[in-house]
Coordinates of N, CA and C in Angstrom, one line a residue:
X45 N -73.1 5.8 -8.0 CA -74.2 6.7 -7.9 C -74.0 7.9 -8.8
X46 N -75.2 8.3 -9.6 CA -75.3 9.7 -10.6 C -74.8 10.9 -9.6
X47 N -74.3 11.3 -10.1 CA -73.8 13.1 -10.0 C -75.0 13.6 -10.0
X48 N -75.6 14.6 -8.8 CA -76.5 15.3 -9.1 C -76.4 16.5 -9.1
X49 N -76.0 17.2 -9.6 CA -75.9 18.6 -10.0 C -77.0 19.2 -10.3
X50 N -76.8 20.3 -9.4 CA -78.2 21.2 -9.7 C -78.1 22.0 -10.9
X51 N -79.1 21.5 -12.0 CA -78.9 22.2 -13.0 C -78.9 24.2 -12.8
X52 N -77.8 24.3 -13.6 CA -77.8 26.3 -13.9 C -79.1 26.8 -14.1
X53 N -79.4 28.3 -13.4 CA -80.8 28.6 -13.7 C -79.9 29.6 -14.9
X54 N -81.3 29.5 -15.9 CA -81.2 29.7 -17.5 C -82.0 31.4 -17.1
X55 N -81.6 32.3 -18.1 CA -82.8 33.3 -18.2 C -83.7 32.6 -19.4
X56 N -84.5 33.5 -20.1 CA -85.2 33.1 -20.6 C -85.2 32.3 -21.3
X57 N -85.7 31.4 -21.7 CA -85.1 29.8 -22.4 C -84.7 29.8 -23.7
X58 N -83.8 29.9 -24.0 CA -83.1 30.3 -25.0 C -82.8 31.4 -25.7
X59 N -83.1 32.6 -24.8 CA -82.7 33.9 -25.0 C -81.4 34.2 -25.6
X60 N -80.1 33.6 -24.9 CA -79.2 33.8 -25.0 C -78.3 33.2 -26.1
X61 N -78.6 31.7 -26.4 CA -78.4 31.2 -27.9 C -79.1 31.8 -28.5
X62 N -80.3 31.9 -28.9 CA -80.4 32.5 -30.1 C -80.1 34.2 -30.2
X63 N -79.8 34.8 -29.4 CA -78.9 36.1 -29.5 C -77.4 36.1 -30.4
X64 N -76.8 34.6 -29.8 CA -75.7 35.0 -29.9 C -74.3 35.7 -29.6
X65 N -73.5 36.4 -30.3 CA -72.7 37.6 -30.1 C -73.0 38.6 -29.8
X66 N -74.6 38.7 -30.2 CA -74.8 40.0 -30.6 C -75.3 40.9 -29.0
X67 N -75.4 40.2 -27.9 CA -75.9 40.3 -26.5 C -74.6 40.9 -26.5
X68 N -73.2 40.7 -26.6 CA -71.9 40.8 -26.4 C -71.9 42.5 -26.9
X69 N -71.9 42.2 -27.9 CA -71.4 43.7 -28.9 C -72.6 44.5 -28.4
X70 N -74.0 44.2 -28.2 CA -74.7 45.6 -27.6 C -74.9 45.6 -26.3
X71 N -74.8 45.2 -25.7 CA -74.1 45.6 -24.3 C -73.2 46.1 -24.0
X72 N -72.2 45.5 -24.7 CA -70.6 46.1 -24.7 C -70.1 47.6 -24.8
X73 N -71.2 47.9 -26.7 CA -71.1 49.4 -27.0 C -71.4 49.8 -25.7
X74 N -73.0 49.5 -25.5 CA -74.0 50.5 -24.7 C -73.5 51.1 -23.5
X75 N -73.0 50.1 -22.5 CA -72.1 49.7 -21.3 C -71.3 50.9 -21.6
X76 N -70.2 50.7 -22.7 CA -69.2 51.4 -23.0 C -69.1 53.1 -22.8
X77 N -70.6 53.6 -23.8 CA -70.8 54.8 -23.7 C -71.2 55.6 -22.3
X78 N -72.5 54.5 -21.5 CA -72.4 55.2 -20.4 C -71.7 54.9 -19.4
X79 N -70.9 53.8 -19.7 CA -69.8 53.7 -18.5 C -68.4 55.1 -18.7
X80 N -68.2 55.3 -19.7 CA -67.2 56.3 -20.4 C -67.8 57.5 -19.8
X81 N -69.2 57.8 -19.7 CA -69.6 58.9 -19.6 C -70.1 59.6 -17.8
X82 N -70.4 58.2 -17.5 CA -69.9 58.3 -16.1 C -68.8 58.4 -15.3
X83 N -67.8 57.8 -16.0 CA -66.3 57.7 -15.3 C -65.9 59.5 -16.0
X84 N -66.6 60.0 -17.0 CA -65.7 60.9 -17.2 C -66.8 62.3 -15.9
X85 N -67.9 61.9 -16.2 CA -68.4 63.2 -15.1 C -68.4 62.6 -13.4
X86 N -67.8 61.8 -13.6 CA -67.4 61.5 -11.4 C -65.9 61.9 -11.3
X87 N -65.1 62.0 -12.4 CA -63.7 62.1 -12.3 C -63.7 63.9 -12.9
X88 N -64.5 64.5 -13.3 CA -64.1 65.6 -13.9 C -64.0 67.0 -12.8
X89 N -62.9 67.8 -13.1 CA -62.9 68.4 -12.3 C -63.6 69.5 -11.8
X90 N -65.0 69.9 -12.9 CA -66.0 70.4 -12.5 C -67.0 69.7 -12.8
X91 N -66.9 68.6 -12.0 CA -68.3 67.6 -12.4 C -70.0 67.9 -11.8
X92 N -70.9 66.9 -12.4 CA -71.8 67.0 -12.7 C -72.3 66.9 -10.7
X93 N -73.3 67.2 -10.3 CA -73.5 66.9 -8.7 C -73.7 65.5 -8.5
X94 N -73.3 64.8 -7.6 CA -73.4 63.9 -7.0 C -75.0 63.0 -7.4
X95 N -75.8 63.7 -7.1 CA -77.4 63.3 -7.3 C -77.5 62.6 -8.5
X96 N -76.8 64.0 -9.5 CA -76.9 63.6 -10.9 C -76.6 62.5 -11.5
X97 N -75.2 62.1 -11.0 CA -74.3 61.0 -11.1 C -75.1 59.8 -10.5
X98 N -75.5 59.9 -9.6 CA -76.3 58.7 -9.4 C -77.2 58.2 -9.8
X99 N -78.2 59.5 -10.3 CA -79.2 59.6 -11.5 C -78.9 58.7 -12.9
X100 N -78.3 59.4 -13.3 CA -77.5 59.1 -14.7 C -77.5 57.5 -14.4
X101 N -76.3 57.5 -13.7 CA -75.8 55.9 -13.8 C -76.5 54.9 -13.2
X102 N -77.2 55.1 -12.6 CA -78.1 54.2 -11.0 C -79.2 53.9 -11.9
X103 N -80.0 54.8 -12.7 CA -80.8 54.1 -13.5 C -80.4 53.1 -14.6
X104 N -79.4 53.1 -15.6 CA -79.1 52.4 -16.4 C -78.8 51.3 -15.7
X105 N -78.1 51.3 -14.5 CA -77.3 49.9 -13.8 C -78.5 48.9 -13.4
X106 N -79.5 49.8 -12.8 CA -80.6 49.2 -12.6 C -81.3 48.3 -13.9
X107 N -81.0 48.9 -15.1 CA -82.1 48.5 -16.2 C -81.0 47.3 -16.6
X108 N -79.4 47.4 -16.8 CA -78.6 46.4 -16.9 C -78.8 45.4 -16.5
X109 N -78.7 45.2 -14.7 CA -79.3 44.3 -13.5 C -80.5 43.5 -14.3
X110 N -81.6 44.1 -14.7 CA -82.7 43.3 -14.9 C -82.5 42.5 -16.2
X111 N -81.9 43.1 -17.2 CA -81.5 42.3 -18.3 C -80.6 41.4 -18.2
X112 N -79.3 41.4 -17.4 CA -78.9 40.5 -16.4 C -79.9 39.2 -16.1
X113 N -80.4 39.4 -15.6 CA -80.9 38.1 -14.9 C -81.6 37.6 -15.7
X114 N -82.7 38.2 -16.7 CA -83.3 37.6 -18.3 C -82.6 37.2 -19.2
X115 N -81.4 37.2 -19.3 CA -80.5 36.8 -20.4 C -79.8 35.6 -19.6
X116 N -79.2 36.4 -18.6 CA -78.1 35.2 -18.0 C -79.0 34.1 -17.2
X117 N -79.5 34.5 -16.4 CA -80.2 33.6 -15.2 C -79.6 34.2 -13.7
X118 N -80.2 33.6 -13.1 CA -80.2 34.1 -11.5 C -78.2 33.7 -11.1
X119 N -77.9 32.4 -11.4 CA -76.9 31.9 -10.7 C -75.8 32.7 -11.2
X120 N -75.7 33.1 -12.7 CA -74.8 33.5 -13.0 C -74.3 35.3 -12.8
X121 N -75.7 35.9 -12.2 CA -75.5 37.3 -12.2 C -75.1 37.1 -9.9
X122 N -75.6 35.7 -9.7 CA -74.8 36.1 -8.4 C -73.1 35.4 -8.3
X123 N -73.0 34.6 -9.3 CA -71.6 34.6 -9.5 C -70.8 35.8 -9.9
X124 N -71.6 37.0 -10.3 CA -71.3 38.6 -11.1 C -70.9 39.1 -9.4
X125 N -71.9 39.1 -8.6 CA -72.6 39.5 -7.2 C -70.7 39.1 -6.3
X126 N -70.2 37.9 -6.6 CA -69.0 37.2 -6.1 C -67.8 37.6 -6.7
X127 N -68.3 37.8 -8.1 CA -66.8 38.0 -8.5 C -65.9 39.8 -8.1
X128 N -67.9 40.5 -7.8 CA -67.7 41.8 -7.6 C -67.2 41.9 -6.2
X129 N -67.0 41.1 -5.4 CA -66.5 41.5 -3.6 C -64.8 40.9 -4.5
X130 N -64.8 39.7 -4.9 CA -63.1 39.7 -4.8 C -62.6 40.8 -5.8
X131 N -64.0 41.6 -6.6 CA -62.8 42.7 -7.8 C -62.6 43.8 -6.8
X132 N -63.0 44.1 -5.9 CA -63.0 45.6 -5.1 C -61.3 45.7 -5.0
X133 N -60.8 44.8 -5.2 CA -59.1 44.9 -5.4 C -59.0 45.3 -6.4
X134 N -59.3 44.5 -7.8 CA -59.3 45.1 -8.7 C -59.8 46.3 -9.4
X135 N -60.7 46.8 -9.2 CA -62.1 48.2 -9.5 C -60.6 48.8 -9.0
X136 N -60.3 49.1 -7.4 CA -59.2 49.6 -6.8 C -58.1 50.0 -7.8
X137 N -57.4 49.1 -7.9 CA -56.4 49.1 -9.0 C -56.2 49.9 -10.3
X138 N -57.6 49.4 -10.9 CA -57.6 49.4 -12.3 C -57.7 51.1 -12.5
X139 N -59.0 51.5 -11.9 CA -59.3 53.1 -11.8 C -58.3 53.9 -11.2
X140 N -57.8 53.3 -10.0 CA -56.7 54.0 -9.5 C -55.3 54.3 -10.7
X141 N -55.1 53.1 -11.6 CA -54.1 53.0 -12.6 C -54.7 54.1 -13.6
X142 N -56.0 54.2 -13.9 CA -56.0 55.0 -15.0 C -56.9 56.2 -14.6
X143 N -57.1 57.0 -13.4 CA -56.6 58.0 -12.7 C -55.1 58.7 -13.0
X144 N -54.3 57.5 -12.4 CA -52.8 58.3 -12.1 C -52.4 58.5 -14.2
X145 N -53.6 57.8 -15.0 CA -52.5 58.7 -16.6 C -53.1 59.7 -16.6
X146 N -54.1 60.3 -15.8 CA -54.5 61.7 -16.1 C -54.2 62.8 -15.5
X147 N -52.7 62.2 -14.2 CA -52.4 62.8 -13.1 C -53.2 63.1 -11.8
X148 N -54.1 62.4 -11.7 CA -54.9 62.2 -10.0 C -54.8 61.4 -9.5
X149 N -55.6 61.2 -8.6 CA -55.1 59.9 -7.4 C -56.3 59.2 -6.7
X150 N -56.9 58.3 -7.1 CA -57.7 57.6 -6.5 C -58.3 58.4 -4.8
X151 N -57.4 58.3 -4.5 CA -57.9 59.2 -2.8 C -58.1 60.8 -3.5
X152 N -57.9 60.9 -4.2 CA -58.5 62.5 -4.1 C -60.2 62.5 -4.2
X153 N -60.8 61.7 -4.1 CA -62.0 61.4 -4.3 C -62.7 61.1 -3.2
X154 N -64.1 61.0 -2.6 CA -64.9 60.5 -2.0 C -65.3 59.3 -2.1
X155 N -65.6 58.6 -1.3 CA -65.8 57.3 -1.7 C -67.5 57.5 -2.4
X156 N -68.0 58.1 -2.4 CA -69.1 58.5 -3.3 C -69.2 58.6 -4.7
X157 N -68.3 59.2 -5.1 CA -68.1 59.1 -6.6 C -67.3 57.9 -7.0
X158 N -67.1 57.4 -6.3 CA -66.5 55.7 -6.6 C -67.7 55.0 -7.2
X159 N -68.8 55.0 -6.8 CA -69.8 53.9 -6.6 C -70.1 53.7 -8.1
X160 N -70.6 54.7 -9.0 CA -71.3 54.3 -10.2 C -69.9 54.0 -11.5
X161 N -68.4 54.6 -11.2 CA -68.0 53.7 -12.0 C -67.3 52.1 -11.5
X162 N -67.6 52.4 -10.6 CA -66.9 50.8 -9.4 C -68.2 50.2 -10.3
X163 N -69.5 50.4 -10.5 CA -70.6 49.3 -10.7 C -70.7 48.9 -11.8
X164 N -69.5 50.3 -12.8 CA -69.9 49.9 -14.4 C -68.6 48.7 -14.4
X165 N -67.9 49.0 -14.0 CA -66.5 48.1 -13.7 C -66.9 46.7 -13.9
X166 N -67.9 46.5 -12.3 CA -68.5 45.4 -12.4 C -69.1 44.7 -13.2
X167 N -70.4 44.9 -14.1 CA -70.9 44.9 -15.2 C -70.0 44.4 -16.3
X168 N -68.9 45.4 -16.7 CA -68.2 45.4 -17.8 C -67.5 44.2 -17.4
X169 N -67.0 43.7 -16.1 CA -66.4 42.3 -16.2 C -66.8 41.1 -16.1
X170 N -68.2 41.1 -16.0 CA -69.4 40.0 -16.0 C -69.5 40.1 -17.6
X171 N -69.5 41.2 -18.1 CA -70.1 40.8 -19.6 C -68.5 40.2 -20.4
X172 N -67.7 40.1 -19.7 CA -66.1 39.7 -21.1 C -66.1 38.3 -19.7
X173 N -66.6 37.8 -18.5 CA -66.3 36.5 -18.1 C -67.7 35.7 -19.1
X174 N -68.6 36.5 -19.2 CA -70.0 35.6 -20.2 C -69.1 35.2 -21.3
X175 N -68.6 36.5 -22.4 CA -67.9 36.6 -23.5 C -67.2 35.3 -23.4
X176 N -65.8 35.5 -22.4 CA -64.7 34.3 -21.8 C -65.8 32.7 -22.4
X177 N -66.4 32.3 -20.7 CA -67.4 31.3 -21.1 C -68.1 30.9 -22.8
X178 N -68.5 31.9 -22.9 CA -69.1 31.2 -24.1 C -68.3 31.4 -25.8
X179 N -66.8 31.8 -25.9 CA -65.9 31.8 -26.5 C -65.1 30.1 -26.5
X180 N -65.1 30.3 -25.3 CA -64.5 28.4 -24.7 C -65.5 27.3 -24.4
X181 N -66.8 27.5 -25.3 CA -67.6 26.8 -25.4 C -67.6 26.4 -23.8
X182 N -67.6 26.8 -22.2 CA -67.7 26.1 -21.5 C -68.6 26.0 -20.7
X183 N -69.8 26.8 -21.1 CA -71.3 26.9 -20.5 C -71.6 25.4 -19.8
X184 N -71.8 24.8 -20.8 CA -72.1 23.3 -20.8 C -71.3 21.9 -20.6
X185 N -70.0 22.5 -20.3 CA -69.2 21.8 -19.9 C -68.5 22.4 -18.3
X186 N -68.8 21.4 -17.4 CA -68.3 21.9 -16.0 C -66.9 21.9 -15.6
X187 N -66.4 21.0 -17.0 CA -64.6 20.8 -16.1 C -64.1 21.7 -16.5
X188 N -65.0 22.0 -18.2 CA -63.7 23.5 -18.8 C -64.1 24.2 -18.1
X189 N -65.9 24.4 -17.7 CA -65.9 25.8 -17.0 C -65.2 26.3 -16.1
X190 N -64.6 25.0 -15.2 CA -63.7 25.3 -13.8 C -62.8 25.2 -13.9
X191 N -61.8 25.0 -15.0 CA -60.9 25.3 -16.1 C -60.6 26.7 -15.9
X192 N -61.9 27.5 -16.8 CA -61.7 28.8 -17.5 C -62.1 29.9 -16.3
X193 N -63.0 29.7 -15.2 CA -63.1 30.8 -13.8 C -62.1 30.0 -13.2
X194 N -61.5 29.2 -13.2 CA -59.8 29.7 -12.3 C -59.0 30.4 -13.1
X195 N -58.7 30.1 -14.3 CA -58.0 30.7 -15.0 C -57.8 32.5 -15.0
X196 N -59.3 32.5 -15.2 CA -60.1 34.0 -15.3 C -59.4 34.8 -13.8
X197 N -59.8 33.8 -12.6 CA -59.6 34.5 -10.9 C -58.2 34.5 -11.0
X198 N -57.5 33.8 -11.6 CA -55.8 33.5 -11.4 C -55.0 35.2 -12.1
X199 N -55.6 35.4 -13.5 CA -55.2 36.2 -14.1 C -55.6 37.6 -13.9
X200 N -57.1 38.0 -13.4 CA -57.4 39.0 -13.0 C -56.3 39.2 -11.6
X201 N -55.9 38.3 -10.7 CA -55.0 38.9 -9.5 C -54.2 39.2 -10.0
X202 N -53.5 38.3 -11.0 CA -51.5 38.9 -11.4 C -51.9 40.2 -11.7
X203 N -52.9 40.5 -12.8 CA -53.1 41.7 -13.5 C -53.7 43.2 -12.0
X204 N -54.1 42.4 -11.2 CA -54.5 43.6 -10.7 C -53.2 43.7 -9.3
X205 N -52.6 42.8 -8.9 CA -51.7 42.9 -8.4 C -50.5 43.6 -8.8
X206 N -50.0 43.6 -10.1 CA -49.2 44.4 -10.7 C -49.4 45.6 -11.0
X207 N -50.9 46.3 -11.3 CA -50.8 47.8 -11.0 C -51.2 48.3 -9.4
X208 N -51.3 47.4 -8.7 CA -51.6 48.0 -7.3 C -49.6 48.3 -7.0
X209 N -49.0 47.4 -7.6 CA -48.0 47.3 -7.1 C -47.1 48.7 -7.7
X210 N -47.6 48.8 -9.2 CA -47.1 50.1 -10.3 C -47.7 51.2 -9.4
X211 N -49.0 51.4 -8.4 CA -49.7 52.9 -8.4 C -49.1 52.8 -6.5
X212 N -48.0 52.1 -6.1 CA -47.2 51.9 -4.7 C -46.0 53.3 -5.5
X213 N -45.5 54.3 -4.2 CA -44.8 55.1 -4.4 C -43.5 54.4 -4.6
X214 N -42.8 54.8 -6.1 CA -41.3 53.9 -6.4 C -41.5 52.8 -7.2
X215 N -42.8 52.6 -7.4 CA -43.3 51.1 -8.2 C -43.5 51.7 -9.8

């Protein structure tokens, strides 16, 4: 009997081949600047109000989100949706690690000003697992693809397991 696999929902039909790289590198910048710019006014020690910060960042994430799902398709931004509950270890980690080179401490914070760079975090790791996928040509191939997201889930843990382990007192 045929394999039936439900084919991947596509965004726009062919949006994303004929983009190319270039989806990569302007999202990447763009991401870049306002994720930089967010992480630097939620962490600054006379930062911007709260409202602001969610202003600022809540809209762009929003406008992200929708480009999201026109470029990628529906399945792959709730694979984003999945990979963001198992990164909440990693988001943890990572900001907590580069917190502590500026001398702070992840808990010195409210869980409030977590939110808009925890979401650029998110984002920023959906757009280098796309990058990943479509570097290893594995869009269209299912065995590399499940190949290259274990690989991806395997690696993101060591890596985020070792700075949760470096930001442990004595580590």
């Amino acid at each position: 009997m045929k394999d039936q696999q439900q084919p991947e929902s596509k965004g726009l039909p062919g949006m994303r081949e004929q983009a190319g790289m270039f989806i990569y590198l302007f999202f990447g910048i763009h991401m870049l600047m306002f994720g930089l710019s967010g992480f630097f006014m939620a962490y600054a020690t006379d930062g911007p109000d709260l409202s602001f910060l969610y202003m600022h960042g809540g809209i762009a994430i929003i406008v992200y989100m929708v480009f999201y799902l026109v470029i990628f398709g529906r399945d792959q931004v709730q694979w984003m949706l999945v990979n963001a509950a198992l990164g909440i270890l990693g988001i943890h980690a990572q900001i907590g690690w580069i917190l502590a080179r500026f001398g702070k401490h992840i808990d010195d914070y409210p869980w409030q000003v977590h939110v808009i760079p925890f979401l650029y975090y998110i984002l920023y790791t959906f757009l280098l697992r796309q990058f990943l996928i479509d570097v290893t040509r594995s869009r269209n191939n299912p065995q590399r693809k499940r190949l290259v997201d274990a690989a991806y889930v395997v690696f993101s843990l060591l890596v985020y397991g070792l700075m949760l382990l470096r930001l442990q007192p004595g580590g």
